[in-house]
Structure formats: C-alpha cells, structure tokens
XYZ file of C-alpha atoms in Angstrom:
150
model
C -38.455 103.305 -111.495
C -36.002 104.190 -114.083
C -35.098 101.635 -116.566
C -31.343 101.507 -114.983
C -33.118 100.512 -111.609
C -35.036 97.706 -113.394
C -32.016 96.874 -115.582
C -29.804 96.767 -111.909
C -32.903 94.479 -110.140
C -31.932 90.757 -109.974
C -35.069 89.365 -108.096
C -34.744 87.351 -105.129
C -31.456 85.295 -104.139
C -31.396 82.017 -103.985
C -31.177 82.416 -100.487
C -34.011 84.405 -100.199
C -35.865 82.256 -102.257
C -34.994 79.317 -100.033
C -36.543 80.637 -97.340
C -39.345 81.600 -98.958
C -40.225 77.889 -99.491
C -39.027 77.297 -96.003
C -41.796 79.499 -94.463
C -44.675 77.814 -97.118
C -43.807 74.036 -95.862
C -43.979 75.613 -91.836
C -47.564 76.835 -93.187
C -48.586 73.734 -94.212
C -47.200 71.778 -91.746
C -48.663 74.334 -88.570
C -52.083 74.026 -90.957
C -52.914 70.162 -90.728
C -54.823 68.551 -88.075
C -53.192 67.432 -84.779
C -53.701 68.609 -80.975
C -51.693 71.563 -79.350
C -49.631 69.155 -77.652
C -48.781 67.137 -80.681
C -47.870 70.464 -82.825
C -45.735 71.795 -80.077
C -43.558 68.398 -79.495
C -42.891 68.884 -83.441
C -42.003 71.950 -83.546
C -39.600 71.722 -80.905
C -38.386 68.762 -83.033
C -38.411 70.536 -85.938
C -36.252 73.936 -84.209
C -33.903 71.009 -82.581
C -33.276 69.812 -86.048
C -32.560 72.657 -88.177
C -30.015 73.623 -84.760
C -28.926 70.277 -86.083
C -27.929 70.990 -89.673
C -26.237 74.185 -89.187
C -22.381 74.317 -89.102
C -20.293 74.205 -85.987
C -19.672 77.363 -85.101
C -23.574 78.216 -86.166
C -25.255 75.213 -84.184
C -22.885 75.957 -81.046
C -24.332 79.280 -80.814
C -28.004 78.160 -82.008
C -28.190 75.648 -78.804
C -26.700 78.208 -76.172
C -29.382 81.054 -77.476
C -32.395 78.357 -77.842
C -31.459 77.280 -73.912
C -31.121 80.248 -72.645
C -34.969 81.290 -74.363
C -36.532 78.151 -73.056
C -34.682 78.350 -69.279
C -35.847 82.861 -68.819
C -38.855 82.765 -70.940
C -40.568 78.801 -70.706
C -44.080 80.757 -72.130
C -42.381 81.305 -75.596
C -43.029 78.756 -77.939
C -40.010 77.561 -80.877
C -41.313 76.806 -83.854
C -39.262 77.779 -87.610
C -39.787 80.412 -88.977
C -38.515 81.297 -92.643
C -35.932 78.341 -91.880
C -34.777 80.158 -89.072
C -35.074 78.775 -84.743
C -37.739 81.173 -83.868
C -39.909 81.230 -80.710
C -43.159 82.741 -80.274
C -45.685 84.347 -78.194
C -49.659 82.959 -78.873
C -48.328 82.056 -82.083
C -46.988 85.271 -83.083
C -43.246 85.365 -83.501
C -40.743 87.293 -80.811
C -37.604 85.779 -81.011
C -35.883 84.666 -83.462
C -31.973 83.143 -84.207
C -30.396 83.374 -87.959
C -27.496 81.495 -88.806
C -24.306 82.780 -90.714
C -24.222 80.559 -93.548
C -28.368 81.572 -94.090
C -27.587 84.538 -95.919
C -23.456 83.878 -96.330
C -23.319 86.815 -93.747
C -19.689 87.237 -91.625
C -22.026 86.794 -88.321
C -25.257 84.736 -87.295
C -27.801 87.885 -85.831
C -30.438 86.991 -82.424
C -33.583 89.559 -83.854
C -36.407 90.874 -82.529
C -39.377 91.313 -84.224
C -42.024 94.194 -83.697
C -43.882 91.836 -81.328
C -40.905 92.365 -78.923
C -41.784 94.840 -76.215
C -38.194 96.115 -76.401
C -39.173 100.092 -77.185
C -36.725 102.795 -76.157
C -37.357 106.025 -76.675
C -37.589 106.531 -80.613
C -34.979 104.335 -82.263
C -33.912 100.714 -80.444
C -32.122 97.816 -82.237
C -33.898 94.697 -82.995
C -30.654 93.010 -84.187
C -27.685 91.862 -82.574
C -25.017 90.103 -84.121
C -22.907 86.917 -82.687
C -19.777 85.499 -83.667
C -20.138 83.634 -80.487
C -21.880 83.451 -77.661
C -20.104 83.624 -74.188
C -21.422 83.749 -70.378
C -21.452 87.591 -70.832
C -23.632 87.072 -73.890
C -25.603 85.013 -72.692
C -26.585 87.390 -70.143
C -27.563 89.927 -72.462
C -30.359 87.373 -74.438
C -31.759 86.400 -71.196
C -32.040 90.070 -70.330
C -33.233 91.217 -74.299
C -35.811 87.906 -74.719
C -37.068 88.719 -70.422
C -37.788 92.426 -71.915
C -39.133 91.244 -74.914
C -42.091 89.071 -73.616
C -42.956 91.771 -70.781
C-alpha cells in the first residue's frame, strides 16, 4: 500500500464492527448445549425479534420476505447472520435480508450466498434492492428462493 492509501484507510465502520459483534454473539449462542429443536425454536424467535426491532418500512419488508421464504422453502432454517435475518440449509446460509438501516443505505437488500443455486452463465446477480414488497416482488422472491435451494 502507498502511504496515501494507508492514510485514507479508516478501518471498519461502526456498522461493520456492530455486525461482527452480532456474529460473535450468534456463534456463542450456537455453541451452547441444547437440543436441535430447542436451537431451531430459539433461532426462529431471534429472527422474529430482530425483525420486530427494525424501523417500520424495513420491518414490513422483512416480515413479508420471512413469510415468503417460510412458505416456499420450509427446509430453510431461519437464523441470524451478522445480525440480519437469514435462512440456512444444513447450517449454511442461502439467503438473507439486510435492512436499509443496518448499514445506513438507501434501500434494503435481499442477498444470496454462494450456497444458492442461482448460477446463470458466467455472471448473475446475488443481491436485490428492495424499496417495498409488492405482490409482484413476493412472486420474484419466491421464484429466486425456490431456485436457490434447487
């Protein structure tokens, strides 16, 4: 790195540090001894609680995304991932909702990890901006989630 690049680097933002702290807490919680069913129920409660904490516009979208994912892919387990509602298959996150407020962005996002089977040629989208969840958006989310889990 050049000295000017080093001078400009300010490290992680407060939002990024908070996300990392959230992830550390999630890992500690997952390591606790409890039955698989108890952990699944607690993870679902955690996701719903995180959604309930969101500001109104993000909360409405997150609730609808959560309902769509639960309806079309019941094998995906809700869990928190870096403080965001996420949905995992065999412990690996497939998709997640990121509120606009989380990183002070102008829109919320629905994201897919590399576990999602969305491959389409040499390039394909894995993040989708959300400004509202209409019936048409719900259909698109449902189709993407179905495709993501194969």
